[in-house]
Short mmCIF file of C-alpha atoms in Angstrom, two decimals:
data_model
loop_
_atom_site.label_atom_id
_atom_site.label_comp_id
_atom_site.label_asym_id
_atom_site.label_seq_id
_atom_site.Cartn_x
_atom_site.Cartn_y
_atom_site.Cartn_z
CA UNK A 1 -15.75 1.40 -4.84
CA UNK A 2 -13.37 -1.56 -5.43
CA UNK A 3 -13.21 -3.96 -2.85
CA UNK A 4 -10.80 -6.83 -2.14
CA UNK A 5 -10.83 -9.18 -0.03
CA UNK A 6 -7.96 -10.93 1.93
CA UNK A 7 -8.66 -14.14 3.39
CA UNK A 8 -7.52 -15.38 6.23
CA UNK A 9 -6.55 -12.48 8.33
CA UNK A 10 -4.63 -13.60 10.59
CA UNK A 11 -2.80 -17.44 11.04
CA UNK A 12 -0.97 -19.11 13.25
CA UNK A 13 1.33 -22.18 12.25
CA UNK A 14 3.94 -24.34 12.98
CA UNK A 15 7.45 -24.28 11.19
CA UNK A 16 7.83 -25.89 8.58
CA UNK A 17 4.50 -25.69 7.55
CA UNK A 18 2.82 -24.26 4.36
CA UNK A 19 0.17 -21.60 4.16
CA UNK A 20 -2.71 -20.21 1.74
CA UNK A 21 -3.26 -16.92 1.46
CA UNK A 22 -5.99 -16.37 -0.69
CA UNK A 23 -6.74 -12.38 -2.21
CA UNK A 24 -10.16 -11.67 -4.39
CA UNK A 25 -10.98 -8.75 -6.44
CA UNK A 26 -14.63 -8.72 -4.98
CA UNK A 27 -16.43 -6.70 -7.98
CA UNK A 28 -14.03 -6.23 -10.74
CA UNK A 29 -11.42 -7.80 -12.85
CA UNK A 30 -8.12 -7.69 -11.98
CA UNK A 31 -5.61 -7.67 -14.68
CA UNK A 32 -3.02 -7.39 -11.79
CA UNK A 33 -2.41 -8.10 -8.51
CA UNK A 34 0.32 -7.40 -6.33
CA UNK A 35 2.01 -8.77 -3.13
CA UNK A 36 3.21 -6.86 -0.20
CA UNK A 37 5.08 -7.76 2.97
CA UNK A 38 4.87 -4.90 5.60
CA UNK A 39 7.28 -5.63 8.56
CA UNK A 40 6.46 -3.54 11.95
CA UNK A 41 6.49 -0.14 11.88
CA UNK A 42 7.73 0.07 8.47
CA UNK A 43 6.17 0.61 5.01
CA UNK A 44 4.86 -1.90 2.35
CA UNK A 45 7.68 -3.62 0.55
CA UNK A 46 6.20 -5.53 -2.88
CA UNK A 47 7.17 -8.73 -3.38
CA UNK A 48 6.01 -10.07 -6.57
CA UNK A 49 3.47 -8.76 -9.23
CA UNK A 50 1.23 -11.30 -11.12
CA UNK A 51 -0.96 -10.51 -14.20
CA UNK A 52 -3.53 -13.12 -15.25
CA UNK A 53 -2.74 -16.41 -16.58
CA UNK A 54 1.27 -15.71 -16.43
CA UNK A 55 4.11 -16.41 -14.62
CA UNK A 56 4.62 -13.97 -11.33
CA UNK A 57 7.20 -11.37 -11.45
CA UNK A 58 9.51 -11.40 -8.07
CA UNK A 59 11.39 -8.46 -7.01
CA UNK A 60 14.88 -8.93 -6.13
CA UNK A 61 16.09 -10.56 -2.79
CA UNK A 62 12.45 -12.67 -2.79
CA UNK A 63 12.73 -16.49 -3.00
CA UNK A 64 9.85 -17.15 -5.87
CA UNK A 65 10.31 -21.02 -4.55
CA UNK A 66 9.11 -20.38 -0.85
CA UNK A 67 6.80 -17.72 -1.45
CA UNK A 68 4.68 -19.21 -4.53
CA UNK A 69 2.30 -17.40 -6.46
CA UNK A 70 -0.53 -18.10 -8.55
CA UNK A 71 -3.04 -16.05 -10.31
CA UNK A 72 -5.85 -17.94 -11.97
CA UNK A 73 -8.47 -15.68 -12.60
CA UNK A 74 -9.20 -12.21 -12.94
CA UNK A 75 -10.28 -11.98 -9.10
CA UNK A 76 -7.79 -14.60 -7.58
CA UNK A 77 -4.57 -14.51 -6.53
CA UNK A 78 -3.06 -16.79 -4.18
CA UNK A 79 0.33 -16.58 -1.91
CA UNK A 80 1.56 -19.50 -0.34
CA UNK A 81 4.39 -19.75 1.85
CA UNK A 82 6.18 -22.54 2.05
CA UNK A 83 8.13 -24.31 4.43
CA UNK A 84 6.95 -21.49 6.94
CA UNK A 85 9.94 -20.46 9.28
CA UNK A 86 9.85 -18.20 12.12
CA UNK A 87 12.04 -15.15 10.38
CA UNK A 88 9.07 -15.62 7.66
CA UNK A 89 6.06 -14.20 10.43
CA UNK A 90 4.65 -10.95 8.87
CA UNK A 91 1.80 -8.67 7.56
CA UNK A 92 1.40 -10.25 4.24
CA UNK A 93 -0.98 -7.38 1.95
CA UNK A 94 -2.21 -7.80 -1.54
CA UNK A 95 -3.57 -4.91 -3.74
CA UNK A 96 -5.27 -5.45 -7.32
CA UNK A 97 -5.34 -3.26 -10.21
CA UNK A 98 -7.77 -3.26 -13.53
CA UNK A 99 -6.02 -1.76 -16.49
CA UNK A 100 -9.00 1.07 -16.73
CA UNK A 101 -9.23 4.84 -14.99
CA UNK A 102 -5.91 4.74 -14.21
CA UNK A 103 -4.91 1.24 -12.69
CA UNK A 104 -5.16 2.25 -9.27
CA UNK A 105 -4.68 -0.32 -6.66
CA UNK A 106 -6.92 -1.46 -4.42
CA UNK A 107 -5.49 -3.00 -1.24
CA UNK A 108 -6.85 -6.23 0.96
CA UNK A 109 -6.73 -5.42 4.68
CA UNK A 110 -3.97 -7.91 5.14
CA UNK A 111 -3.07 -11.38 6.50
CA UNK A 112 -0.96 -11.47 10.02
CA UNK A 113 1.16 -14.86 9.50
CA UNK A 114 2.99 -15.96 12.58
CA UNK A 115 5.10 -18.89 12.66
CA UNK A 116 5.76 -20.72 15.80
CA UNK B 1 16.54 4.88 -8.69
CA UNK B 2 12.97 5.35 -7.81
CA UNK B 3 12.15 6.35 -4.15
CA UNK B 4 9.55 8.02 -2.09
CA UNK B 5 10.49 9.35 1.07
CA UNK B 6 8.16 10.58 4.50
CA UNK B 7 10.18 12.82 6.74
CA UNK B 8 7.98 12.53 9.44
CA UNK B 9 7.55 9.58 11.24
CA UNK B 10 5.39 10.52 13.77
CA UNK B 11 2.88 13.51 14.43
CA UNK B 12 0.95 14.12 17.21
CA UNK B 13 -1.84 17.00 17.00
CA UNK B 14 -4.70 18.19 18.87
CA UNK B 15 -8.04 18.23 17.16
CA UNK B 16 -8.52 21.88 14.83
CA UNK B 17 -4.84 21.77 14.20
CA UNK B 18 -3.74 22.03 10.63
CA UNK B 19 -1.72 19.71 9.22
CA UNK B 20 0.72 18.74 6.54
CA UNK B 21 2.46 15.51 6.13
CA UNK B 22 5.70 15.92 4.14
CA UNK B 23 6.62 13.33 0.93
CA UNK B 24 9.51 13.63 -1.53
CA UNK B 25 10.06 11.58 -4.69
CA UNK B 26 12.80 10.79 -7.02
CA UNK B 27 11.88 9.90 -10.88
CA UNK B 28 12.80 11.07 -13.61
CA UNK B 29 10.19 11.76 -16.04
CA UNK B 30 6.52 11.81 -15.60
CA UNK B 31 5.30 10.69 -12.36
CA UNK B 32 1.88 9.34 -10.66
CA UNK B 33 1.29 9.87 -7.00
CA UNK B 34 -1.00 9.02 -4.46
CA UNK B 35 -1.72 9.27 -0.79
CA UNK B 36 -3.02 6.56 1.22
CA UNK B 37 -4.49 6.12 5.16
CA UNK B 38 -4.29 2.99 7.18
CA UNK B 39 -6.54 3.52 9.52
CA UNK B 40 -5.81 0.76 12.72
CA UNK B 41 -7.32 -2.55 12.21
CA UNK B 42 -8.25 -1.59 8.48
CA UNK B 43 -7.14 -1.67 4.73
CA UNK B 44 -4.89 0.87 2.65
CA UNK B 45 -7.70 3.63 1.29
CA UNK B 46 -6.69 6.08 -1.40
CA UNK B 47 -6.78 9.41 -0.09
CA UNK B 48 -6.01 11.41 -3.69
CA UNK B 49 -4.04 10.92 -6.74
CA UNK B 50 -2.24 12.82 -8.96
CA UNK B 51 -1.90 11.87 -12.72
CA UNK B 52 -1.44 15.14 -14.43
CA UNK B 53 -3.16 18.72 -14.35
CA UNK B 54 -4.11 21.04 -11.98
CA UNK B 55 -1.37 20.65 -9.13
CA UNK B 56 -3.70 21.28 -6.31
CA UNK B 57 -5.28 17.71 -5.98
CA UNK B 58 -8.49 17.47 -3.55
CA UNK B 59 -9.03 13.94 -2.04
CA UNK B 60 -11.78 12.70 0.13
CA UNK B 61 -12.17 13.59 3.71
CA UNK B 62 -11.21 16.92 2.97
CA UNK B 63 -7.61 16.10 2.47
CA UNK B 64 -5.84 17.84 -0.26
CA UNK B 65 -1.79 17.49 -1.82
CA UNK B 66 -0.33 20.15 -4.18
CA UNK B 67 2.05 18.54 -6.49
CA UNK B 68 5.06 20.79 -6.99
CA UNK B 69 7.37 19.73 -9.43
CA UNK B 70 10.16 21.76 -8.51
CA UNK B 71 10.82 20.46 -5.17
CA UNK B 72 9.66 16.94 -5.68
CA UNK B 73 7.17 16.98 -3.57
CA UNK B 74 3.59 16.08 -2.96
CA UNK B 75 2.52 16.89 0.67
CA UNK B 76 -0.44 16.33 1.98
CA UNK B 77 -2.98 18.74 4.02
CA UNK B 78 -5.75 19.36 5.68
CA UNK B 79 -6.68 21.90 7.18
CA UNK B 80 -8.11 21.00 10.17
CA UNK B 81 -7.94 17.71 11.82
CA UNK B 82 -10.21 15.77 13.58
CA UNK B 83 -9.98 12.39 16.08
CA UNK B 84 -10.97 10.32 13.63
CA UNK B 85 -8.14 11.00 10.91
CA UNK B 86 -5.78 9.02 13.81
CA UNK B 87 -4.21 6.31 11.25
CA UNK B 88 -0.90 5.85 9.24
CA UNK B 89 -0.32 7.92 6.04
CA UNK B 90 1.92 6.36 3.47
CA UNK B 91 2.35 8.64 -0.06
CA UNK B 92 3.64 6.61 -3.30
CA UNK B 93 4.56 6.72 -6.71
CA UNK B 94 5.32 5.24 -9.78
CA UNK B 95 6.55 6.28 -12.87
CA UNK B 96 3.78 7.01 -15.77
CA UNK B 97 4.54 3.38 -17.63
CA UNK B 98 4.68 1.52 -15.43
CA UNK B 99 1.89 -0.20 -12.37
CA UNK B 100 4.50 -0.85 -9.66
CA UNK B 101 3.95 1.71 -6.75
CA UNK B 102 7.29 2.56 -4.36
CA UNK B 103 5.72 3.27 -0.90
CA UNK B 104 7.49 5.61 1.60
CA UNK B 105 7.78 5.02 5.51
CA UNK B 106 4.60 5.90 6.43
CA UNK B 107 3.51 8.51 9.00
CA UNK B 108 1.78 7.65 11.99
CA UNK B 109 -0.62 10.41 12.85
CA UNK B 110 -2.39 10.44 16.07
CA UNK B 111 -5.01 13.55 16.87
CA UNK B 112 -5.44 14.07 20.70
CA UNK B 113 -9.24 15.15 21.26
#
């Protein structure tokens, strides 16, 4: 099946800091990916959807200058946060999509960011 | 607007026990929906899907949903449960058009052996 893969899975930083979070469709093109924040005990919430080669599209309430997207290729999407604060720790989970059988998305196991 | 809701939060079962985990949407028009598991430590896996057709949608790991249109719902079954289903269920949906799924709560299942 499709796999993708989240990288890193878990990171620790200081505020104020910036981080990477890197998602790969592993063995097929995505046309889309997606962004997720899952806070504890609740469900996914999407942030932002990117297609290839165009500008992300936020959902409402998210800051598109502090959580920046960018989605180069058909198997790479990256989320960095900026200027990491505290309130900004979270499960951070991307999914990708092909635009064949049905775009189902296929989800990354996640990336724990905690801000200290 | 668009929503997906799971009544139950959490469910606690003994292995053998039957289950069914409840999920409600609201759209208008056509609608896709899908059933995930999270199972601890791991990625979202799709359980089953439901496009269009027969109502009665089989998924792996012996799972199965019936889509019935007239209640909004799409609940998920099986009909006897084992340890090893223990994870978090989360149903979805989207409208027909469109790629952007609308998760519900999540259920946390745990199966006592």
């Amino acid at each position: 099946g499709a796999v993708v893969s989240q990288h890193p899975s878990w990171v620790i930083c200081k505020s104020g800091t910036s981080v990477k979070i890197e998602c790969r469709s592993l063995d097929f093109q995505a046309t889309t990916m997606f962004w997720y924040r899952q806070f504890p005990k609740q469900s996914l919430m999407l942030m932002a959807t990117s297609n290839e080669g165009s500008k992300a599209t936020y959902e409402q309430g998210v800051e598109k200058d502090k959580f920046l997207i960018n989605h180069a290729s058909l198997t790479l999407s990256t989320l960095t946060v900026t200027s990491a604060h505290p309130e900004d720790s979270s499960f951070y989970i991307c999914s990708a999509s092909q635009n064949i059988g049905g775009n189902i998305q296929y989800f990354g196991a996640g990336t724990r960011l905690s801000v200290l | 607007a668009q929503s997906v809701s799971q009544h139950n939060h959490h469910v606690i079962l003994s292995e053998a026990a039957s289950l069914e985990l409840g999920c409600n949407y609201s759209y208008g028009g056509t609608v896709n929906l899908f059933w995930y598991v999270q199972y601890p430590g791991q990625h979202l896996q799709l359980l089953l899907k439901y496009f269009s057709g027969d109502p009665l949608v089989k998924g792996i790991k012996g799972f199965e949903a019936e889509f019935i249109k007239s209640k909004f719902s799409f609940n998920l079954r099986k009909p006897s449960v084992q340890w090893s289903d223990t994870a978090e269920y989360f149903c979805a949906g989207r409208d027909n058009a469109g790629n952007m799924l609308t998760f519900g709560g999540g259920t946390r299942l745990m199966v006592k052996p």
